[in-house]
Short mmCIF file of C-alpha atoms and ligand atoms in Angstrom, two decimals:
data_model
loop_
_atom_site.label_atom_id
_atom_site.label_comp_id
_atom_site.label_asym_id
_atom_site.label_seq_id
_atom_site.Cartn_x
_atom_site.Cartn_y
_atom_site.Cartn_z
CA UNK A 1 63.52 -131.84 79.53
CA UNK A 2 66.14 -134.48 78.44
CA UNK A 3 69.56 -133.37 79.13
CA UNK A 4 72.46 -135.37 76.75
CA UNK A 5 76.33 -134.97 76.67
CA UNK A 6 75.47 -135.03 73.37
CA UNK A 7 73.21 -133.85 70.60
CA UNK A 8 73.71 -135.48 67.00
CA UNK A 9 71.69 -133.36 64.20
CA UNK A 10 71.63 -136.39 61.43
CA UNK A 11 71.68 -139.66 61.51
CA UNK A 12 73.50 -140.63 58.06
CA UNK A 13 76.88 -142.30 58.17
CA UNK A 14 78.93 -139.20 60.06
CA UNK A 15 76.11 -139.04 62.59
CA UNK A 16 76.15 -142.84 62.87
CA UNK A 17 79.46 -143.14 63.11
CA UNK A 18 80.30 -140.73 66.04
CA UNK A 19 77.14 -141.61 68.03
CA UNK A 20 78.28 -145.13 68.01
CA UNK A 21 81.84 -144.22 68.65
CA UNK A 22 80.68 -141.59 71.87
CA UNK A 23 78.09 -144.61 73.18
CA UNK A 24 80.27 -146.89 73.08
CA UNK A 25 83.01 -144.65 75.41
CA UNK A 26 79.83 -144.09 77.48
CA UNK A 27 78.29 -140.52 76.65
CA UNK A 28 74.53 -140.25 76.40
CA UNK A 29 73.87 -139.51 73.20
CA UNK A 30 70.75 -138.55 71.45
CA UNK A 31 70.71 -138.48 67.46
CA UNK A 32 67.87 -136.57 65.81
CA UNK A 33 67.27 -137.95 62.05
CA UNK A 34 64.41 -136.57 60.08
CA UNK A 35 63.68 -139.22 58.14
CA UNK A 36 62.06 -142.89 58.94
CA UNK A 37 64.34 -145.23 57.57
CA UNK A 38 65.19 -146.96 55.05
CA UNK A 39 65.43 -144.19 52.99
CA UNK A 40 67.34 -143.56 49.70
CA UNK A 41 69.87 -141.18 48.56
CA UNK A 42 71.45 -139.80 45.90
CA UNK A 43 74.87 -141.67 45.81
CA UNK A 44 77.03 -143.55 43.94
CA UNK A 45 76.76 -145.84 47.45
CA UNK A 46 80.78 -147.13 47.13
CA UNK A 47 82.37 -147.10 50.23
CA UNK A 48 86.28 -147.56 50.28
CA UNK A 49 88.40 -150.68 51.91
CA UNK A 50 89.84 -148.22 54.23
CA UNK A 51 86.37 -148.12 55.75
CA UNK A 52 87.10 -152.24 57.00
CA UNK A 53 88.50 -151.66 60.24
CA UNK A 54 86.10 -148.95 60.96
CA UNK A 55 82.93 -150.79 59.86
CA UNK A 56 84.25 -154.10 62.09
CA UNK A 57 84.89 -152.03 65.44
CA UNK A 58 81.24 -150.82 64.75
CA UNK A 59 80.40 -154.58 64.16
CA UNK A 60 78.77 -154.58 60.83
CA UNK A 61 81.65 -155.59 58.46
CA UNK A 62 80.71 -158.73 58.14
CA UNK A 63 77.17 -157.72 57.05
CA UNK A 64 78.12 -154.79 54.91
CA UNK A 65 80.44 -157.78 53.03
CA UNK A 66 77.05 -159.63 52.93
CA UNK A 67 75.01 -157.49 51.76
CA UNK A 68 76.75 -155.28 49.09
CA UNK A 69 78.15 -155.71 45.71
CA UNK A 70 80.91 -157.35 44.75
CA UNK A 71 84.31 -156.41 45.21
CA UNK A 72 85.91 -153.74 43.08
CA UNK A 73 89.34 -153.99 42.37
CA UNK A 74 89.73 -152.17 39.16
CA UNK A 75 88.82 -148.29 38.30
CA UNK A 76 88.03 -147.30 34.18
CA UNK A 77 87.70 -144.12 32.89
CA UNK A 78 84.89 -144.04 30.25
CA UNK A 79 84.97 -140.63 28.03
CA UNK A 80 83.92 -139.72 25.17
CA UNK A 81 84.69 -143.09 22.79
CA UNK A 82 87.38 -144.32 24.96
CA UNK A 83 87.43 -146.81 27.84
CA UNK A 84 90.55 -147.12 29.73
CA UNK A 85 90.59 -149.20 33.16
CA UNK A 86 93.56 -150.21 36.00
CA UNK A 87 93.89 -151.60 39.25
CA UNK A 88 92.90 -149.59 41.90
CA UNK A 89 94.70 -148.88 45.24
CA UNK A 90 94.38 -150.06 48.64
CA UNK A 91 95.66 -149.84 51.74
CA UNK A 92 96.65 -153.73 51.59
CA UNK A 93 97.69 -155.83 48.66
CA UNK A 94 95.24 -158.24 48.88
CA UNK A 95 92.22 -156.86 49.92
CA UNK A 96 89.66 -156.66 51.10
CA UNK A 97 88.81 -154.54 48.04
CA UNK A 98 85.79 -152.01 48.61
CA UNK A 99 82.15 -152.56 47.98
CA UNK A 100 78.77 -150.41 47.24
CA UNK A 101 75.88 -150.76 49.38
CA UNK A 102 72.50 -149.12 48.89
CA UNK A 103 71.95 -146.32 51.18
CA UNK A 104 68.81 -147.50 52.47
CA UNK A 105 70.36 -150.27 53.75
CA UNK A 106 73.57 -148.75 55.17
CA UNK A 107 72.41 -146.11 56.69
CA UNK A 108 69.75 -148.39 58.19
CA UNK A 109 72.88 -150.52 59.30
CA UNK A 110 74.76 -147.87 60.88
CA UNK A 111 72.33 -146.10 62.97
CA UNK A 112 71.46 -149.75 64.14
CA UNK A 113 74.73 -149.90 65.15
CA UNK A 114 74.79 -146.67 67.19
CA UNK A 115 71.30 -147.48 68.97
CA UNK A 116 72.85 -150.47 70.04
CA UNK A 117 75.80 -149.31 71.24
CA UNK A 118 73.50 -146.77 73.80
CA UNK A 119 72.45 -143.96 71.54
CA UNK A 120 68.78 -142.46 72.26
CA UNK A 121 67.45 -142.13 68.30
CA UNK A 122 64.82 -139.62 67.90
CA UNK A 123 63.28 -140.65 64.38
CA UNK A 124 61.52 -139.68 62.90
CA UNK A 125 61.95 -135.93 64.27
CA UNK A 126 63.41 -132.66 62.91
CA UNK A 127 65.68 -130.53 64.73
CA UNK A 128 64.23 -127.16 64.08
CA UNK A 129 65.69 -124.33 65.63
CA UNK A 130 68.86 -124.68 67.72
CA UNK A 131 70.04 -122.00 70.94
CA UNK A 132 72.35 -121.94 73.33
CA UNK A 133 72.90 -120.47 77.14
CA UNK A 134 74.76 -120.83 80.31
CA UNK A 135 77.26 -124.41 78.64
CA UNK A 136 74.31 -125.85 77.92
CA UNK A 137 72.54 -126.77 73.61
CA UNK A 138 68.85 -126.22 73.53
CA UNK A 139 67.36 -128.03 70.40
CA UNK A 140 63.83 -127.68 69.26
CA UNK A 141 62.50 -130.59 67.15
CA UNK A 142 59.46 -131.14 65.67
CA UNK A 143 57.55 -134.32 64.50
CA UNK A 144 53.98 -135.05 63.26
CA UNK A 145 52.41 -131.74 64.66
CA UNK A 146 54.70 -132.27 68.29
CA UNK A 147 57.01 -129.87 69.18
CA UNK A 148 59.66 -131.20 71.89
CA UNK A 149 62.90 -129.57 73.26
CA UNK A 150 65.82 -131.76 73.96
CA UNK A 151 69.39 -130.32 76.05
CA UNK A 152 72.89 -131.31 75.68
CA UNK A 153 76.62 -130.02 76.76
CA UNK A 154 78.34 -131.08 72.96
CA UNK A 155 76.54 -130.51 69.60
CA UNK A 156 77.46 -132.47 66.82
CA UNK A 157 75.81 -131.03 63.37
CA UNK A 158 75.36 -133.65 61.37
CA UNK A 159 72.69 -133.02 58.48
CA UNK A 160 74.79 -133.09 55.44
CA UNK A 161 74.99 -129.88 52.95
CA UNK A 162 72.52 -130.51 50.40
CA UNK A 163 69.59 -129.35 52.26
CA UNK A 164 68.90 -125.55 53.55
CA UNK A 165 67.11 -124.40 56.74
CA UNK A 166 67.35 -122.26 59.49
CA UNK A 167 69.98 -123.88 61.63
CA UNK A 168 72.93 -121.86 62.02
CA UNK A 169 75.36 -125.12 60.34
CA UNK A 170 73.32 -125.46 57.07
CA UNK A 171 74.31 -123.26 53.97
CA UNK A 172 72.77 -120.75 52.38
CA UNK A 173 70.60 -121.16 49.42
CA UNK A 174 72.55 -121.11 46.11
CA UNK A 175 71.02 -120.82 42.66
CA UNK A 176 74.14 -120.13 40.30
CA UNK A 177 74.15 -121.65 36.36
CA UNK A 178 77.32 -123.35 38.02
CA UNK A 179 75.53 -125.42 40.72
CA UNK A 180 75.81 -129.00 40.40
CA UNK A 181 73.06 -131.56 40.85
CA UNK A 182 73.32 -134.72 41.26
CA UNK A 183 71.51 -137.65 39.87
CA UNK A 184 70.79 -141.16 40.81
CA UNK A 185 69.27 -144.47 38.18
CA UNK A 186 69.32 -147.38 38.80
CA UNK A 187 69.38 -150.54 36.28
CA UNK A 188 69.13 -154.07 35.52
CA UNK A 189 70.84 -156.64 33.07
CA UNK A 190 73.83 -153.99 32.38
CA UNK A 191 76.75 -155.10 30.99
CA UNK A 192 79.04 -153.67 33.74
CA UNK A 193 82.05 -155.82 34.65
CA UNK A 194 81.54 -156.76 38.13
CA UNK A 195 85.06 -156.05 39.48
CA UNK A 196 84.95 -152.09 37.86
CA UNK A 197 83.90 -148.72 38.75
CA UNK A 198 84.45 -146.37 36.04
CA UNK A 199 84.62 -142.60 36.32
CA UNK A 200 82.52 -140.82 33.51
CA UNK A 201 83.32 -137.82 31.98
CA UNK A 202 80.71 -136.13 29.70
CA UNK A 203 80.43 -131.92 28.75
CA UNK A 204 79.01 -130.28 31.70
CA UNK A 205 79.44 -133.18 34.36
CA UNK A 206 80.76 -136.50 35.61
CA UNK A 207 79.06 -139.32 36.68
CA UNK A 208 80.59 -143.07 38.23
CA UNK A 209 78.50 -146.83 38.13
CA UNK A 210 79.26 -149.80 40.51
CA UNK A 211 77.30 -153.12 41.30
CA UNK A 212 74.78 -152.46 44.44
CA UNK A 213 74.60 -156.21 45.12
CA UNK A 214 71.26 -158.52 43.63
CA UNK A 215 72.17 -157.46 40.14
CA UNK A 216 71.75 -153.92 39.85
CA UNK A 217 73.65 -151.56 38.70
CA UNK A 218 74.07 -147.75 40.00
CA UNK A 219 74.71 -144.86 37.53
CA UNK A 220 75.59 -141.60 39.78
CA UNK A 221 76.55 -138.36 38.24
CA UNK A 222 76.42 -134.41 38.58
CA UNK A 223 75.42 -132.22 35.91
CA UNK A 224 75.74 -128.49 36.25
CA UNK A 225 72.36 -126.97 36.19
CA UNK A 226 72.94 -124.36 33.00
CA UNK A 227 73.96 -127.66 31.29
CA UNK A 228 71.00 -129.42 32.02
CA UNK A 229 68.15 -126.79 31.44
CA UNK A 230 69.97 -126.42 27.95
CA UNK A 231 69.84 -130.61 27.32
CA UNK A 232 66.52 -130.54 28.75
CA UNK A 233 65.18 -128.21 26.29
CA UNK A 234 67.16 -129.43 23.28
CA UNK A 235 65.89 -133.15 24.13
CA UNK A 236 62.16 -132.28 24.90
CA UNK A 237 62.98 -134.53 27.85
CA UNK A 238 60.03 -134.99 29.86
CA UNK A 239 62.45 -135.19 33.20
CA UNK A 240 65.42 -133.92 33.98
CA UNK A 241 66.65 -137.53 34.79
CA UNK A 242 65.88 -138.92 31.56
CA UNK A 243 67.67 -135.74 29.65
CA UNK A 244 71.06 -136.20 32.05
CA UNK A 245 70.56 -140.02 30.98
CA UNK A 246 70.19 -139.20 27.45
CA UNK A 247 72.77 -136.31 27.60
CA UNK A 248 75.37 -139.44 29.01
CA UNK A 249 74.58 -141.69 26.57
CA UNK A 250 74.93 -139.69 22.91
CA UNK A 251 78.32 -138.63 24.65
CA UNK A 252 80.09 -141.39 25.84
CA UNK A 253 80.37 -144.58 24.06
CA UNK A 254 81.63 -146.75 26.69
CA UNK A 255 78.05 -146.00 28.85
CA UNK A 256 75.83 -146.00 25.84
CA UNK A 257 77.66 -150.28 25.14
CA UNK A 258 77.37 -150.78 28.99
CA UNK A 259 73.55 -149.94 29.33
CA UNK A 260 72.36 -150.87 25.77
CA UNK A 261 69.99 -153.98 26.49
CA UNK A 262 69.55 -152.94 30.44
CA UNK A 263 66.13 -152.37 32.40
CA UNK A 264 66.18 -148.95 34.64
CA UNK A 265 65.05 -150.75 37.76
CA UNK A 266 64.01 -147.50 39.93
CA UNK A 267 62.38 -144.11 39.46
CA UNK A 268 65.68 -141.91 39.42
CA UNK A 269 66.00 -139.43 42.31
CA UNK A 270 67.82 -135.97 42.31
CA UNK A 271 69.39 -134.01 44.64
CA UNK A 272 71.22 -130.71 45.26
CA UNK A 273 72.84 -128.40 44.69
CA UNK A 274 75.60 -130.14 45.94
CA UNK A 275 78.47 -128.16 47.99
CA UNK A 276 81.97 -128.69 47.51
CA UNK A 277 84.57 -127.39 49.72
CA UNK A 278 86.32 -127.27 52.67
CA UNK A 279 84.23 -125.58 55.41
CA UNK A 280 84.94 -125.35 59.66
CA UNK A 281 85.34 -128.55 61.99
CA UNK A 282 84.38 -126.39 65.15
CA UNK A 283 82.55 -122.51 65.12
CA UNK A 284 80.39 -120.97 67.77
CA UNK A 285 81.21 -124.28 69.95
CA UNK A 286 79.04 -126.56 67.63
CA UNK A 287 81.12 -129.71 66.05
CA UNK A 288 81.01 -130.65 62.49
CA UNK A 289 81.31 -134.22 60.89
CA UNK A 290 80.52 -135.69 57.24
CA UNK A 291 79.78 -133.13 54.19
CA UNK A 292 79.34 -130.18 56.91
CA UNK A 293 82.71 -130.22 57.95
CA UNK A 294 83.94 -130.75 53.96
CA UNK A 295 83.01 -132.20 51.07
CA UNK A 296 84.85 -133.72 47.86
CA UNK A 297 82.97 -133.81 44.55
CA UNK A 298 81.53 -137.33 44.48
CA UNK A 299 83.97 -137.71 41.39
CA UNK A 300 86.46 -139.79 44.04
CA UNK A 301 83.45 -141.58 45.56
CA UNK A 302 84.93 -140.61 49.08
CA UNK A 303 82.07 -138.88 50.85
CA UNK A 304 80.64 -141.60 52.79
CA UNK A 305 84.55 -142.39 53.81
CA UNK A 306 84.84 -138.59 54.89
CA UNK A 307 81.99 -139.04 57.01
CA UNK A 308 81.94 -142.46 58.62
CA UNK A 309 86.06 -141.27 59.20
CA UNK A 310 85.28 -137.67 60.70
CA UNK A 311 82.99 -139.15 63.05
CA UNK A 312 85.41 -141.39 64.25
CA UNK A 313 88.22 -138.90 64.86
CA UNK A 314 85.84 -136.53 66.40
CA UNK A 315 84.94 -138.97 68.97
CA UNK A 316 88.39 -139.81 69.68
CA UNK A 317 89.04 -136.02 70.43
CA UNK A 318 85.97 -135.65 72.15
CA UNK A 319 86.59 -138.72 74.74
CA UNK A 320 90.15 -138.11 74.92
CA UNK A 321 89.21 -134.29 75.86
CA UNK A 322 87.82 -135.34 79.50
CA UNK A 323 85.35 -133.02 80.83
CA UNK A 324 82.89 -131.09 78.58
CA UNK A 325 83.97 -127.71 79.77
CA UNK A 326 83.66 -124.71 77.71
CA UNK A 327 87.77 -124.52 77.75
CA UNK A 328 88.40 -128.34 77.09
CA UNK A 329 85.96 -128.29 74.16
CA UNK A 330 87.64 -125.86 72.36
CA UNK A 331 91.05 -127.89 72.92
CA UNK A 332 89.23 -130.66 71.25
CA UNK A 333 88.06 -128.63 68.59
CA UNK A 334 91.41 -127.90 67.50
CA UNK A 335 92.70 -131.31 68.00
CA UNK A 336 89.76 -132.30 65.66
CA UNK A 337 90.11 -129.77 63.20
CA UNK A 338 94.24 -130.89 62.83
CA UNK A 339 93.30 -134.78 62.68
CA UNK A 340 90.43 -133.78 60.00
CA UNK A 341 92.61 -131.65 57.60
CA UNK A 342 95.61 -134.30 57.80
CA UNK A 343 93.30 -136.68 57.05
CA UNK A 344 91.01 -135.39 54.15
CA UNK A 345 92.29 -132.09 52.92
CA UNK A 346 94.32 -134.00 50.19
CA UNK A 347 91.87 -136.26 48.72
CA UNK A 348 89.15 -132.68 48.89
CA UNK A 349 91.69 -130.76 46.70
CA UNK A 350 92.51 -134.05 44.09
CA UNK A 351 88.76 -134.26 43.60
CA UNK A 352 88.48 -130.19 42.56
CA UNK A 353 90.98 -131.18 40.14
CA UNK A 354 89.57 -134.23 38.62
CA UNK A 355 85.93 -132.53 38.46
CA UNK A 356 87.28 -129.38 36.65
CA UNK A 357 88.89 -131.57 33.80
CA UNK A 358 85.63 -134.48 33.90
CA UNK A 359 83.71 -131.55 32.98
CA UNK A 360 85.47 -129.70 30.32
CA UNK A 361 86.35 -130.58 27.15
CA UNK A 362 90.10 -129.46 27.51
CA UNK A 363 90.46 -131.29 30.77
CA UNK A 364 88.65 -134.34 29.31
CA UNK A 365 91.29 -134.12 25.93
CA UNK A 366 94.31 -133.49 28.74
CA UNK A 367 93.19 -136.90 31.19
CA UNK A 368 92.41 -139.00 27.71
CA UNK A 369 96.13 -138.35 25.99
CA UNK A 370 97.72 -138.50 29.49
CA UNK A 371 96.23 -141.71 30.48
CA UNK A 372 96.49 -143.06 26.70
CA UNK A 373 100.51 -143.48 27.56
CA UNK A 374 100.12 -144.09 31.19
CA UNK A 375 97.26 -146.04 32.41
CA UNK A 376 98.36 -146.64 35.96
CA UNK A 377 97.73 -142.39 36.10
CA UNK A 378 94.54 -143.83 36.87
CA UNK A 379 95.84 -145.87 40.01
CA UNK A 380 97.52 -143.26 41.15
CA UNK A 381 94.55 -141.12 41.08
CA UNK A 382 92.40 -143.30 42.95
CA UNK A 383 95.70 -143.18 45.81
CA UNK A 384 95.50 -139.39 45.51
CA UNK A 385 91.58 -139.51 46.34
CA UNK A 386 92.20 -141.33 49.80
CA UNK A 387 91.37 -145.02 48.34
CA UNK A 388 95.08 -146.09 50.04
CA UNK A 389 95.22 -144.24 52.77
CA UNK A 390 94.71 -146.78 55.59
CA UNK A 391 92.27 -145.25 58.75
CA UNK A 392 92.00 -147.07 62.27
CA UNK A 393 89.07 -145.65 64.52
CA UNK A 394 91.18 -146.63 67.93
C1 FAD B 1 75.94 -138.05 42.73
C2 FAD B 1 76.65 -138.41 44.02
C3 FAD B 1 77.35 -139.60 44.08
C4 FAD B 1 78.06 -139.94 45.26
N1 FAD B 1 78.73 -141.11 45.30
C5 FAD B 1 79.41 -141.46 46.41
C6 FAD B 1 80.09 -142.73 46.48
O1 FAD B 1 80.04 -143.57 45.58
N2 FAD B 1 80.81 -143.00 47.60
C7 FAD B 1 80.89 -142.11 48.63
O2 FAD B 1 81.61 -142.40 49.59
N3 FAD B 1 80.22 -140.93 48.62
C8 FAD B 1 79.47 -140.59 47.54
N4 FAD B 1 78.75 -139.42 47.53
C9 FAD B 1 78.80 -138.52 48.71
C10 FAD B 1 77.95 -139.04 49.89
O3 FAD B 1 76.64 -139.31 49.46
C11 FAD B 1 77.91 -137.98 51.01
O4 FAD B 1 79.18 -137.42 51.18
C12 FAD B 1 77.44 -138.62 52.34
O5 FAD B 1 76.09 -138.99 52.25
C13 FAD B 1 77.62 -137.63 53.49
O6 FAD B 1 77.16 -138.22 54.69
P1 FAD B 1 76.62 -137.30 55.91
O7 FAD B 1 76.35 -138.21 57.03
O8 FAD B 1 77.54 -136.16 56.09
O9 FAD B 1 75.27 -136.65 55.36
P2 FAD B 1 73.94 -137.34 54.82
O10 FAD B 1 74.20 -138.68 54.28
O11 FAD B 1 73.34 -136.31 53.92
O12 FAD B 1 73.04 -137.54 56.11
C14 FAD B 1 72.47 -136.44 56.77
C15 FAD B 1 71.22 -136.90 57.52
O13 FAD B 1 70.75 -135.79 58.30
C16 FAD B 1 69.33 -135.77 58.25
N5 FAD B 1 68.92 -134.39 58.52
C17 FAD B 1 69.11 -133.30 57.75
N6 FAD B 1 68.63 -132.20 58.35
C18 FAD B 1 68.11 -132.60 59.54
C19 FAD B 1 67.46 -131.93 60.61
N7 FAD B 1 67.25 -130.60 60.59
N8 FAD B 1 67.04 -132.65 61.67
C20 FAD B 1 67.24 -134.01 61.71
N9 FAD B 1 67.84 -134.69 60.72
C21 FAD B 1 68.29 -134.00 59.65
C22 FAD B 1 69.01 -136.25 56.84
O14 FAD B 1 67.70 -136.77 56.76
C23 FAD B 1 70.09 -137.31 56.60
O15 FAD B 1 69.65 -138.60 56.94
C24 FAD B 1 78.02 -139.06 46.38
C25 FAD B 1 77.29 -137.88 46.31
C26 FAD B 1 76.59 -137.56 45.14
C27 FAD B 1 75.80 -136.28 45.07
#
C-alpha cells in the first residue's frame, strides 16, 4: 500500500495546480485523474491575465502564450440586434492581456507541470470509493478491470461538479426544468475580431466565443434544459447542439453576422448540469479546490481562474500549516476557507447577477438600455468578475 501526504481526486487545472504547488514544497503527492489525456471539455477555454504570475511560477507561461489565441483586450456584449464592445480590465495597464487555450492542451500542460515538479499521476484510474480511519485517507481506485488502494494524511477533492458518483464531495443528482447545460462548437473562417470576447445573451441562456489559437473559433454557452427540450422540439433538431446553435442564431444578430460563412470544425460536446454556487473549502477533514469548493456561472469566464487560484492558496495554507495533524489541518482549513472567500466570493455573486439578466428578457432589456448610455458598464463588469484582481501564488 502506497502511503502519500497527499491524495489529489482530479487532475484538471485545481488538481494541477495544488499538486504542483505541494511537490514543489516537497509533499508526496499522488493525483488520481480518470481520464487519459488530452481530453476535451466543455469550456469557453479563456483563462484571465491574472493567471500570468501563476502560470510562470508553474513554468508554462511562456508556452500557454505560445500556444493559445491571441490576446483579448476588449469584451462585447452581443444581444438580441445589438453589439456593444469596451476595453476590458486588467490587473496592469499594459498587459499581458488574457488568452484561450484548448483544454486538451492545458490541462495536458498543467498536469505536466505537476508530474514534473514530483507528483505520482495515477492516469488513467478512477478513485472509487473513499474511507477514512485512525489520521489516515484510504482511496479505492479502479482502472481497466484493476482495483488498487492508495493511503494519504491530506485529501484534496478535486473532480469538478458536473459529474455524480458515490464519493462523499460530488453532488447529488439534479434533474430540475432549471438546470443548465452547457454546450461547446467549435468553428472555422468566423468573422470574430481577434482582440474580442463577447458575452451572449439569448432567452433561456448565455453563451461567450474567443479565438482558441490556429484559427478557430469557440462558441460556449448554457441553455436551461426546459428551454432546450422546447427549441428542440419546435426546430425538429436532430441534436440538441444543433437546436442551442440554431436557437442562438434566429436570436441574436450579432452571432448569426459573426458565424454566417464559418465551417463548425468539431462535433460539439455537452455537459452538465452545471452547479453554481458557493459550497465548503474544508468538511469531514477532506479539502476542496476548483468548481467543488465554488463555482461562478461560466458567464464571467472565471472558472479555470477559480481553480488554478484555489489550488494555489490551498497549498500555501497547507505548507505553511507544518505538520499534518488532525488539529493543524483544521487550522489550515480555516485559513483556506478565509483566503478562498476574500478571494472569489465577489466575482461568484457578480456572475449570479449577470446570468439572471443574460437569460431573461427583462434583464437582457435592463443591461441593453444601461450599457446603451454607458459602455464602460461593461469594463466595469469584467473588474467585478475578478478579470483585475491581481493573484500571486507566493
Ligand atoms: C459552457 C462553459 C463555458 C466555460 N467557459 C470558461 C472560460 O472561458 N474560462 C474559464 O475560466 N472557465 C470556464 N468555464 C468553467 C471551467 O470549465 C471550470 O470551472 C473548470 O474546468 C473547473 O476546473 P476543476 O479543476 O475544478 O474541474 P475539472 O476541469 O472538471 O477537472 C476535474 C477532473 O477530475 C477528473 N475526475 C472526476 N471524477 C474523478 C474520479 N472519481 N477519479 C479521478 N478523476 C476524476 C475529471 O476527469 C477531470 O479531469 C466554463 C464552463 C462551462 C460549462
Amino acid at each position: 500500500v502506497n502511503i502519500y501526504d497527499a491524495i489529489i481526486v482530479g487532475g484538471g487545472p485545481s488538481g494541477a495546480s495544488t499538486a504542483f504547488f505541494l511537490s514543489r514544497a516537497g509533499w508526496n503527492v499522488a493525483v488520481v485523474e480518470k481520464h487519459e489525456f488530452p481530453r476535451g471539455k466543455v469550456c469557453g477555454e479563456f483563462i484571465s491575465a491574472t493567471n500570468r504570475p501563476l502560470l510562470e511560477a508553474m513554468q508554462v507561461g511562456g508556452q500557454w502564450e505560445r500556444d493559445s489565441g491571441p490576446p483579448v483586450n476588449r469584451v462585447a456584449l452581443f444581444a438580441r440586434e445589438y453589439a456593444f464592445s469596451a476595453a476590458i480590465s486588467t490587473p496592469c495597464e499594459s498587459g499581458p492581456w488574457g488568452r484561450a487555450m484548448s483544454r486538451a492542451s492545458l490541462d495536458c500542460l498543467l498536469l505536466h507541470a505537476a508530474e514534473t515538479a514530483g507528483a505520482h499521476l495515477w492516469q488513467p484510474w478512477r478513485v472509487v470509493r473513499h474511507a477514512s480511519e485512525e489520521g489516515l485517507h484510504r482511496c479505492t481506485i479502479q482502472a481497466g478491470g484493476i482495483t488498487e488502494e492508495i493511503r494519504g494524511r491530506v485529501l484534496i477533492a478535486a473532480h469538478g461538479s458536473w459529474e455524480v458518483g458515490n464519493l462523499s464531495t460530488q453532488l447529488k443528482p439534479s434533474k430540475l426544468p432549471s438546470d443548465l447545460l452547457g454546450f461547446k462548437m467549435f468553428f472555422h473562417r468566423t468573422r470574430l475580431d481577434e482582440d474580442l470576447m463577447p458575452l451572449i445573451a439569448f432567452p433561456g441562456g448565455y453563451g461567450g466565443m474567443a479565438h482558441t489559437g490556429k484559427g478557430k473559433v469557440g462558441l460556449s454557452c448554457c441553455i436551461r434544459r426546459d428551454v432546450l427540450e422546447n427549441r428542440r422540439k419546435f426546430y425538429g433538431a436532430p441534436t440538441a447542439a444543433a437546436a442551442v446553435l440554431r436557437h442562438i442564431l434566429t436570436t441574436t444578430t450579432a452571432v448569426a453576422d459573426t458565424l454566417s460563412g464559418s465551417i463548425e470544425a468539431e462535433r460539439a460536446r455537452a455537459a452538465g448540469p452545471i452547479r453554481p454556487g458557493i459550497r465548503d473549502c474544508y468538511r469531514d477533514g477532506i479539502f476542496r479546490v476548483g468548481n467543488v469548493a465554488g463555482e461562478a456561472h461560466p458567464v464571467i469566464a472565471e472558472g479555470i481562474t477559480m481553480a488554478l487560484q484555489s489550488g494555489a492558496l490551498l497549498a500555501r495554507s497547507l505548507v505553511a500549516g507544518g505538520d499534518q495533524s488532525a488539529t493543524s489541518l483544521d487550522r489550515c482549513g480555516k485559513t483556506y476557507s478565509r483566503s478562498w472567500s476574500s478571494q472569489f466570493s465577489v466575482r461568484i455573486r457578480s456572475a449570479n447577477l449577470f446570468a439572471k439578466m443574460a437569460m431573461t428578457e427583462m434583464g437582457t432589456s435592463t443591461m441593453i438600455r444601461s450599457i446603451q448610455r454607458f459602455p464602460s458598464l461593461l469594463t466595469v463588469g469584467s473588474a467585478l468578475s475578478g478579470k483585475a484582481k491581481p493573484f500571486s501564488p507566493g
